[in-house]
CSV table of C-alpha atoms and ligand atoms in Angstrom, one decimal:
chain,number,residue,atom,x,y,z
A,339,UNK,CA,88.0,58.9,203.4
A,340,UNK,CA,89.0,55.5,203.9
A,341,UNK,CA,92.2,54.8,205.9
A,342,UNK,CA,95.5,54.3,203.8
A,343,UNK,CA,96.6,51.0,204.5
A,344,UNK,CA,100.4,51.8,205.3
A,345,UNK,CA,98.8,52.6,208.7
A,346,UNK,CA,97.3,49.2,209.0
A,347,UNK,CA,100.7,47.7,207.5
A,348,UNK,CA,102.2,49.7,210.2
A,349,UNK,CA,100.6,48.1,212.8
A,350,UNK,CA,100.6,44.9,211.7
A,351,UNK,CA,104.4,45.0,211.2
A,352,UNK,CA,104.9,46.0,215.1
A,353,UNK,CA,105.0,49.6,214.3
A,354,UNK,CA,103.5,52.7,216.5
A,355,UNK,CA,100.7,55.0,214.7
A,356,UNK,CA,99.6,58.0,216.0
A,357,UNK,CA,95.5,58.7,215.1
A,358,UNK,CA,93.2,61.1,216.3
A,359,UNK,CA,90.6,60.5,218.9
A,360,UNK,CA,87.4,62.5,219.8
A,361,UNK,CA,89.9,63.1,223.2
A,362,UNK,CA,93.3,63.6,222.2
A,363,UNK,CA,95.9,62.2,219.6
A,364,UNK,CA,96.8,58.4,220.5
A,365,UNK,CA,100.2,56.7,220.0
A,366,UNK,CA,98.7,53.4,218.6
A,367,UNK,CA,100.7,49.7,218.6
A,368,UNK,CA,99.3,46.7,219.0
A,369,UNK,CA,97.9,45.7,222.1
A,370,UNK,CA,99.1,42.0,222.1
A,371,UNK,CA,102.4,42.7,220.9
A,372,UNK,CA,104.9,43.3,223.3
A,373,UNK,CA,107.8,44.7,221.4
A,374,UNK,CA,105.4,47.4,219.6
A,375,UNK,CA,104.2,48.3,223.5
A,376,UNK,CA,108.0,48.6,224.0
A,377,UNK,CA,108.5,50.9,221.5
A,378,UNK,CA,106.0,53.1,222.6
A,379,UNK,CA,107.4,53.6,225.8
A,380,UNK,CA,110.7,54.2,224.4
A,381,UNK,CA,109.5,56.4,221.8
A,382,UNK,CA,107.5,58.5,224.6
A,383,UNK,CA,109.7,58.3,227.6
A,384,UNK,CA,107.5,57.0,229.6
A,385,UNK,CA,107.9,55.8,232.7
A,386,UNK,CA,107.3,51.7,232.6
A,387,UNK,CA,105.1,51.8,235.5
A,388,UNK,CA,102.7,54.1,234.0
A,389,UNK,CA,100.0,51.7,232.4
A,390,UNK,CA,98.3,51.9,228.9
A,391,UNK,CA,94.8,52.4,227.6
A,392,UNK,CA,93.1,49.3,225.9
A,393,UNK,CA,91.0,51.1,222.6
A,394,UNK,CA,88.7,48.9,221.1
A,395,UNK,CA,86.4,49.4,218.1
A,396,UNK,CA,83.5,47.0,219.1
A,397,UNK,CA,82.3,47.0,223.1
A,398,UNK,CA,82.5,42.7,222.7
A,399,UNK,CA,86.2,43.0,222.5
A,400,UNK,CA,86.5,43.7,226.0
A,401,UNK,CA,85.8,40.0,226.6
A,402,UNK,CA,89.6,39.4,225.3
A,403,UNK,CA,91.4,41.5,228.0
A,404,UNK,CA,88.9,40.7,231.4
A,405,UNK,CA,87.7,38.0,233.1
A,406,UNK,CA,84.2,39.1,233.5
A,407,UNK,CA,82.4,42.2,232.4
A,408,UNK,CA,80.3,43.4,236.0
A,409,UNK,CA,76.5,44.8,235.2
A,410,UNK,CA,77.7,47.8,236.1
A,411,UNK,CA,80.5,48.1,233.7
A,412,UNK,CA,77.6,47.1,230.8
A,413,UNK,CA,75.0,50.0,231.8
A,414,UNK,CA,78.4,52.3,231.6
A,415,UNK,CA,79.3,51.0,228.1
A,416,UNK,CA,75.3,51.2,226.6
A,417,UNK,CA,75.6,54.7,228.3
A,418,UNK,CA,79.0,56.0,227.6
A,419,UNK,CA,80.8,54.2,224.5
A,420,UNK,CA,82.1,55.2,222.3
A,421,UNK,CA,83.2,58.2,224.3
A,422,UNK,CA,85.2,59.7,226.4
A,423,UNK,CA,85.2,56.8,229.3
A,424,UNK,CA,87.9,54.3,230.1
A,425,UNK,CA,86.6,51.6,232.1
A,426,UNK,CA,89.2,49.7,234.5
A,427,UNK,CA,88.4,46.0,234.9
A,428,UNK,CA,90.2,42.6,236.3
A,429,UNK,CA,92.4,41.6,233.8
A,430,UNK,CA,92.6,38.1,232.4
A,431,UNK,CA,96.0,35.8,232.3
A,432,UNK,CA,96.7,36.7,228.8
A,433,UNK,CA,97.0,40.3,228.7
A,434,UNK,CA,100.6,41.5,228.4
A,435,UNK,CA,102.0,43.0,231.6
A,436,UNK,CA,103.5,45.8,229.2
A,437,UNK,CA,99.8,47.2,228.7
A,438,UNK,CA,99.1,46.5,232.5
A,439,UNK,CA,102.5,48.2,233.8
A,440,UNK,CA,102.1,44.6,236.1
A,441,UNK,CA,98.8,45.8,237.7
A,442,UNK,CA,96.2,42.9,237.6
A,443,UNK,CA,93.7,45.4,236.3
A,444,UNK,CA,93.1,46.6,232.6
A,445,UNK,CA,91.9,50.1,231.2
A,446,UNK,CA,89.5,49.8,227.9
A,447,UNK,CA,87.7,52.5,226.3
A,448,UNK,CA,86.1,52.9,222.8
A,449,UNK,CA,86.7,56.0,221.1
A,450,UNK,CA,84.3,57.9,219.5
A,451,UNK,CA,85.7,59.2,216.6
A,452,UNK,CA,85.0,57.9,213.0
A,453,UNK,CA,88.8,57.4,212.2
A,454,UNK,CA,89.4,55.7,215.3
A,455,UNK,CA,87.4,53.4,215.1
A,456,UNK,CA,87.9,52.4,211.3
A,457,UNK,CA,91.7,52.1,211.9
A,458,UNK,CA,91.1,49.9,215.1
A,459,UNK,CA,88.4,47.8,213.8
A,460,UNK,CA,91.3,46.7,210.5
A,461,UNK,CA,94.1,46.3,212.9
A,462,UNK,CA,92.3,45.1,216.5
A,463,UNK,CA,92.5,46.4,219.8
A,464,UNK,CA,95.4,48.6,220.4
A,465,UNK,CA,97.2,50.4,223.5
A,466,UNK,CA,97.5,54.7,222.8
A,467,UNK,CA,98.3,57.0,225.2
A,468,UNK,CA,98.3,60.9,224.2
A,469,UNK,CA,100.9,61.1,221.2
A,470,UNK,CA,102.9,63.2,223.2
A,471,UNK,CA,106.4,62.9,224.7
A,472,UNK,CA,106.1,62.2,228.6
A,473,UNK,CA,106.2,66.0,229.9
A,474,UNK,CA,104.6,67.3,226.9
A,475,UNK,CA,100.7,68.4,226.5
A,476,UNK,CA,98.6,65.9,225.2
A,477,UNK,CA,98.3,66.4,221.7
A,478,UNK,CA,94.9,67.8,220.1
A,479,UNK,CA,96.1,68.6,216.6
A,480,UNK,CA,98.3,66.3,214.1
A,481,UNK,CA,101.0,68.8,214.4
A,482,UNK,CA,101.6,68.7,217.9
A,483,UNK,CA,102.3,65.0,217.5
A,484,UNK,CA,104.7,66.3,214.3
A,485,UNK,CA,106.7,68.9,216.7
A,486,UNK,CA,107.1,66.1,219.4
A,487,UNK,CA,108.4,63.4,217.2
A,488,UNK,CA,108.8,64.4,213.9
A,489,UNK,CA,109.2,62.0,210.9
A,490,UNK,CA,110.1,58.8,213.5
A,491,UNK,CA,106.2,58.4,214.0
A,492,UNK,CA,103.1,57.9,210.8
A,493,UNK,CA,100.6,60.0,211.9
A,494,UNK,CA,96.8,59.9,210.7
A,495,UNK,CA,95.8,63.7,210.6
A,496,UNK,CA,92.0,63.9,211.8
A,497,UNK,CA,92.2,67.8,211.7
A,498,UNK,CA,92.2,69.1,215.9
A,499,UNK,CA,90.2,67.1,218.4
A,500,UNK,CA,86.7,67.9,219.4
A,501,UNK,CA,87.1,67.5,223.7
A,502,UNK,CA,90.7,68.2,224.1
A,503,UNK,CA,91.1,66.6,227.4
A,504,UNK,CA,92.0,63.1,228.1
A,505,UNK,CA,89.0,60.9,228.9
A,506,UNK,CA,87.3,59.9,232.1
A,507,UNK,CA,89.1,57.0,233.7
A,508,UNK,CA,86.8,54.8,236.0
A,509,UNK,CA,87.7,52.3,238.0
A,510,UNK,CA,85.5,49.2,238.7
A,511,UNK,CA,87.4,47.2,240.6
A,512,UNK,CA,87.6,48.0,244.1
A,513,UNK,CA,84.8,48.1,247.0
A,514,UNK,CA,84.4,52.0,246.1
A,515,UNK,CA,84.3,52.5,242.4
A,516,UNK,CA,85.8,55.7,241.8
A,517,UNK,CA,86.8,58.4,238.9
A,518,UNK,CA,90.5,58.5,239.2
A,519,UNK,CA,91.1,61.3,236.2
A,520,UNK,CA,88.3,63.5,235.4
A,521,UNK,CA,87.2,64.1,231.9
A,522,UNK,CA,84.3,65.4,230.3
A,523,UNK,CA,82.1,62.7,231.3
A,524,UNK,CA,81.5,64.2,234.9
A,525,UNK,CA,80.5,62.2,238.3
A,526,UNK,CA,77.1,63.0,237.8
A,527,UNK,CA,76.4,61.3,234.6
A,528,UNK,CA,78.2,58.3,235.6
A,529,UNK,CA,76.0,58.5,239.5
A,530,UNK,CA,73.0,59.3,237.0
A,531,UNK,CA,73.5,55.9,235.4
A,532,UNK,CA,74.6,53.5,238.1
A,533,UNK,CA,72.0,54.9,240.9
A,534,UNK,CA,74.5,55.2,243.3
A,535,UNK,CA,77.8,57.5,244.8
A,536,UNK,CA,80.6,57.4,243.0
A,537,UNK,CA,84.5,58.6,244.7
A,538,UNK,CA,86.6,61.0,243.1
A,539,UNK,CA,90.0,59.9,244.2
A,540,UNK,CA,92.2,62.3,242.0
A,541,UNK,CA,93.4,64.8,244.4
A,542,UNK,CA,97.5,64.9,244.2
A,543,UNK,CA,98.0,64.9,247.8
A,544,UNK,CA,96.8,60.9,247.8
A,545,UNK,CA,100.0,58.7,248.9
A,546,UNK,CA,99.0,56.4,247.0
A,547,UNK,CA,97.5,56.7,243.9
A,548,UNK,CA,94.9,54.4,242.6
A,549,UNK,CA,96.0,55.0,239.0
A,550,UNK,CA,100.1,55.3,238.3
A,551,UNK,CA,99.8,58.2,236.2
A,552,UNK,CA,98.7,60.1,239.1
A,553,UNK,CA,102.0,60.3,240.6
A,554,UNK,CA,103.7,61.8,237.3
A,555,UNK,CA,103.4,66.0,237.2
A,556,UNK,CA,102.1,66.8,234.1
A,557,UNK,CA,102.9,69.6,231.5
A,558,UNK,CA,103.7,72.7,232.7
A,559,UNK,CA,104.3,75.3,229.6
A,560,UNK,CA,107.7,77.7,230.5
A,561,UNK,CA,105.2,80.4,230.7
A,562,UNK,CA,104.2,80.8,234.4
A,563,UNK,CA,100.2,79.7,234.4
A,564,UNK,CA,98.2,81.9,236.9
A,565,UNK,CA,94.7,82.7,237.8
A,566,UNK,CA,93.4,86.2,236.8
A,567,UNK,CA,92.8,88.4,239.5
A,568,UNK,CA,90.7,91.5,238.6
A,569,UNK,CA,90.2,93.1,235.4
A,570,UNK,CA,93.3,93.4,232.9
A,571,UNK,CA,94.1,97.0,232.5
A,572,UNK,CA,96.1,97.7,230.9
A,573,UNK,CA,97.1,94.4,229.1
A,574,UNK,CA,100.6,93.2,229.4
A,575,UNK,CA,102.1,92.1,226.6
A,576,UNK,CA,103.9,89.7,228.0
A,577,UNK,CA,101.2,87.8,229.2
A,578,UNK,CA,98.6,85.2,227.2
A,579,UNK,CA,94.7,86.1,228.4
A,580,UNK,CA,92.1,83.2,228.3
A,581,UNK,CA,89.1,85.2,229.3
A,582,UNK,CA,85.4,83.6,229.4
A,583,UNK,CA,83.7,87.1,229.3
A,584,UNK,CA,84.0,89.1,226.1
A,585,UNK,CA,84.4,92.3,228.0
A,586,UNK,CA,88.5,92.9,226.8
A,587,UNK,CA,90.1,92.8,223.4
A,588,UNK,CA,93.8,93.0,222.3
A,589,UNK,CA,95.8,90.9,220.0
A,590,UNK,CA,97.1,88.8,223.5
A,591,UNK,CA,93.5,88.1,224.6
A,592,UNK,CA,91.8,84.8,223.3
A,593,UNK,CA,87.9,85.4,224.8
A,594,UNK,CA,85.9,82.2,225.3
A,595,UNK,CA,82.7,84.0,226.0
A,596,UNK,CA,81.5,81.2,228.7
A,597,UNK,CA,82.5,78.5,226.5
A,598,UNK,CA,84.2,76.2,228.9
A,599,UNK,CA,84.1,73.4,226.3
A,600,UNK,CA,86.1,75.7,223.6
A,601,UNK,CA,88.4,76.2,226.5
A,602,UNK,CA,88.9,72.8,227.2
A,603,UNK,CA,89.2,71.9,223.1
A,604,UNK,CA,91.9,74.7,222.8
A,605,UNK,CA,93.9,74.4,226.3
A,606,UNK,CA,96.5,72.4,225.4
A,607,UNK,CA,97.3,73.9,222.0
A,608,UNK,CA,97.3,77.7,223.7
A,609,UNK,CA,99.7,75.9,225.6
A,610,UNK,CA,102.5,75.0,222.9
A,611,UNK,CA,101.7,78.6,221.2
A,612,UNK,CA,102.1,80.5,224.4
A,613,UNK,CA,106.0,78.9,224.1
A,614,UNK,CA,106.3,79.4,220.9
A,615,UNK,CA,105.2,82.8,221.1
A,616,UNK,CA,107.7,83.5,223.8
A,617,UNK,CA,104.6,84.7,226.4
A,618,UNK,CA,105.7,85.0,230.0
A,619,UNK,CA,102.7,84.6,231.9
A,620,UNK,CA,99.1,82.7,230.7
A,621,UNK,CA,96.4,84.3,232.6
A,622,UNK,CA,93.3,82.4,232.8
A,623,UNK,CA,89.8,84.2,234.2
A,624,UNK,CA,88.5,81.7,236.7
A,625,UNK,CA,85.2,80.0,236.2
A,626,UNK,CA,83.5,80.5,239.8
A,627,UNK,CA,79.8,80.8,238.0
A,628,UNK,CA,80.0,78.2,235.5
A,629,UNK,CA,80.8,75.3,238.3
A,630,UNK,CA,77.5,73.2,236.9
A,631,UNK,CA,79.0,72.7,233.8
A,632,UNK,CA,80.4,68.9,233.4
A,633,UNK,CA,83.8,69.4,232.2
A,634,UNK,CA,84.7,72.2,234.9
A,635,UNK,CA,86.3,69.6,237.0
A,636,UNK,CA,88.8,68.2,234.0
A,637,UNK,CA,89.6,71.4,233.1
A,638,UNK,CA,90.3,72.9,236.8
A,639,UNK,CA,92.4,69.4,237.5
A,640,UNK,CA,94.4,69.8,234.3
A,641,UNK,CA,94.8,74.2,234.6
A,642,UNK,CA,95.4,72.9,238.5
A,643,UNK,CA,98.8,70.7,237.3
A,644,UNK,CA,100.2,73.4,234.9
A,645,UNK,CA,99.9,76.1,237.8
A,646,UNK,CA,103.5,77.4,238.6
X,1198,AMP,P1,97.2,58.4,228.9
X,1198,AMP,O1,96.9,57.2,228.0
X,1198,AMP,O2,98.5,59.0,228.6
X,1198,AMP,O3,96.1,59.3,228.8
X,1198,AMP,O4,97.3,57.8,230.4
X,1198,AMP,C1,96.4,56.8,230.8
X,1198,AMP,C2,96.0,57.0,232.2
X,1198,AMP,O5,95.3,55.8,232.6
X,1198,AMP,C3,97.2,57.1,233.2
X,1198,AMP,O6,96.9,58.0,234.1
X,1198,AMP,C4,97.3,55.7,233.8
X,1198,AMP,O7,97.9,55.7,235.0
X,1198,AMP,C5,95.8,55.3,233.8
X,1198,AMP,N1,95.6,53.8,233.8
X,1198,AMP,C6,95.8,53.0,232.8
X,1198,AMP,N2,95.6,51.7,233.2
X,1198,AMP,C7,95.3,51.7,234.5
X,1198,AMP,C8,95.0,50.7,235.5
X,1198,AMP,N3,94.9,49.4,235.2
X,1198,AMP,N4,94.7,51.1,236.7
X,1198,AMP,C9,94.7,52.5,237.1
X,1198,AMP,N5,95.0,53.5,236.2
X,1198,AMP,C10,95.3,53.1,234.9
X,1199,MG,MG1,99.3,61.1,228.5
């Protein structure tokens, strides 16, 4: 289905556009224009020292927001875009210090999603963080976007969103490149690709964040989010189960059947229904034995933030 061009028009008028990404919903606006940047901050109450995503539809358009592209940043774009990786790098002059938040760095990724990438490549690079108002989950479905903002923002509806978490964020720039927000592209794939340690430097008690968006809490849902402890019986009905073994059934209990991936995919949106539902508690199983699989970090630092 091709894109209808009232998006494009959109854009190109200084408007904001919200379009699905393999990730999460973005809030698109133009990523050289600084009044459309404004708008999403506005629109999003978010906080102006929070910086934006760069998404690109072609890896070459890096070259316009950095002053040079390291080897190492290449073997993780051949490796990891488009996907689920933003790549911090030195910014060059021109970039507006909207996108930037003032930081002399810039975050890039390419999305990997079909729509994505057709809308960016007919309006150019644009900045999109999650469609969500600041405090809000992240988007994963066109409706969430809808029951954030209403009619005030053109959304693209690409059906839910295959990951569900926000992507990786890498940073490139210092002595000790580090992941600062895990996503489902784990450490090991991006040590498997550069031959050497990476950091992890996303722990909440840091003083001082490498990435802004650390300091900010994130979502948590008016139902109180706990670990399970022990075996549910009998189920309350006021609480929301997200179980990984199949063992329980009721009409409160979503099973994911070791399917952290599903769980990752659906986290967010059992969010929102769990309020709209009027649930008291969200109980979800811990994931002890399934610690080799890549996204268990994302997941735990995201399930970690919504914790009452
Ligand atoms: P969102 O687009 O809402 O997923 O948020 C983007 C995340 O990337 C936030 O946590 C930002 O703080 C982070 N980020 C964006 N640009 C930079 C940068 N230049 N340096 C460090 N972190 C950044
Ligand atoms: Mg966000």
């Amino acid at each position: 289905m091709p894109i209808d061009q009232k998006y494009i028009e959109a854009i190109k008028a200084g408007d904001i556009v919200a379009f699905p990404t393999e990730t999460v919903y973005g809030l698109g606006a133009d990523a050289w224009n600084p009044d459309a940047i404004q708008k999403v901050f506005t629109v999003k109450g978010r906080p102006s020292d929070n910086p934006l995503i760069v998404h690109v539809s072609r890896p070459d358009q890096v070259y316009d927001f950095v002053r040079d592209v390291p080897d190492k940043a290449l073997k993780l774009i051949e490796a990891f875009w488009p996907g689920p990786f933003t790549i911090i790098f030195k910014k060059n002059p021109e970039v507006l210090d909207a996108v930037t938040a003032g930081l002399d760095t810039v975050a890039i990724r390419m999305p990997d999603h079909p729509l994505a990438v057709d809308f960016i490549s007919q309006t150019g690079p644009l900045v999109a963080p999650s469609a969500n108002k600041s405090g809000k989950p992240s988007p994963t479905k066109a409706g969430h976007v809808i029951e954030d903002f209403g009619n005030s923002v053109l959304v693209i509806d690409g059906g839910a969103t295959n990951i569900g978490l926000e992507s990786t964020v890498f940073d490139l720039t210092d002595i000790q490149p580090a992941i600062l927000r895990p996503g489902s592209i784990s450490r090991k794939q991006v040590e498997d690709v550069l031959h050497e340690k990476v950091a992890e430097s996303f722990f909440h008690h840091l003083k001082t964040p490498r990435s802004p968006g650390q300091k900010y809490s994130h979502y948590k849902p008016k139902a109180e989010v706990q670990w399970l402890s022990g075996t549910p019986d009998p189920l309350n009905k006021e609480v929301l189960y997200l179980l990984l073994t199949p063992e329980i059934s009721g009409p409160n209990v979503i099973t994911y059947n070791g399917k952290l991936d599903l769980l990752a995919k659906e986290l967010y949106d059992r969010f929102r229904q769990a309020d709209h539902d009027g649930y008291r508690y969200i109980a979800i199983e811990p994931f002890d034995d399934l610690t080799d699989h890549p996204v268990v970090p994302a997941l735990l630092n995201r399930i970690e933030k919504a914790l009452s």
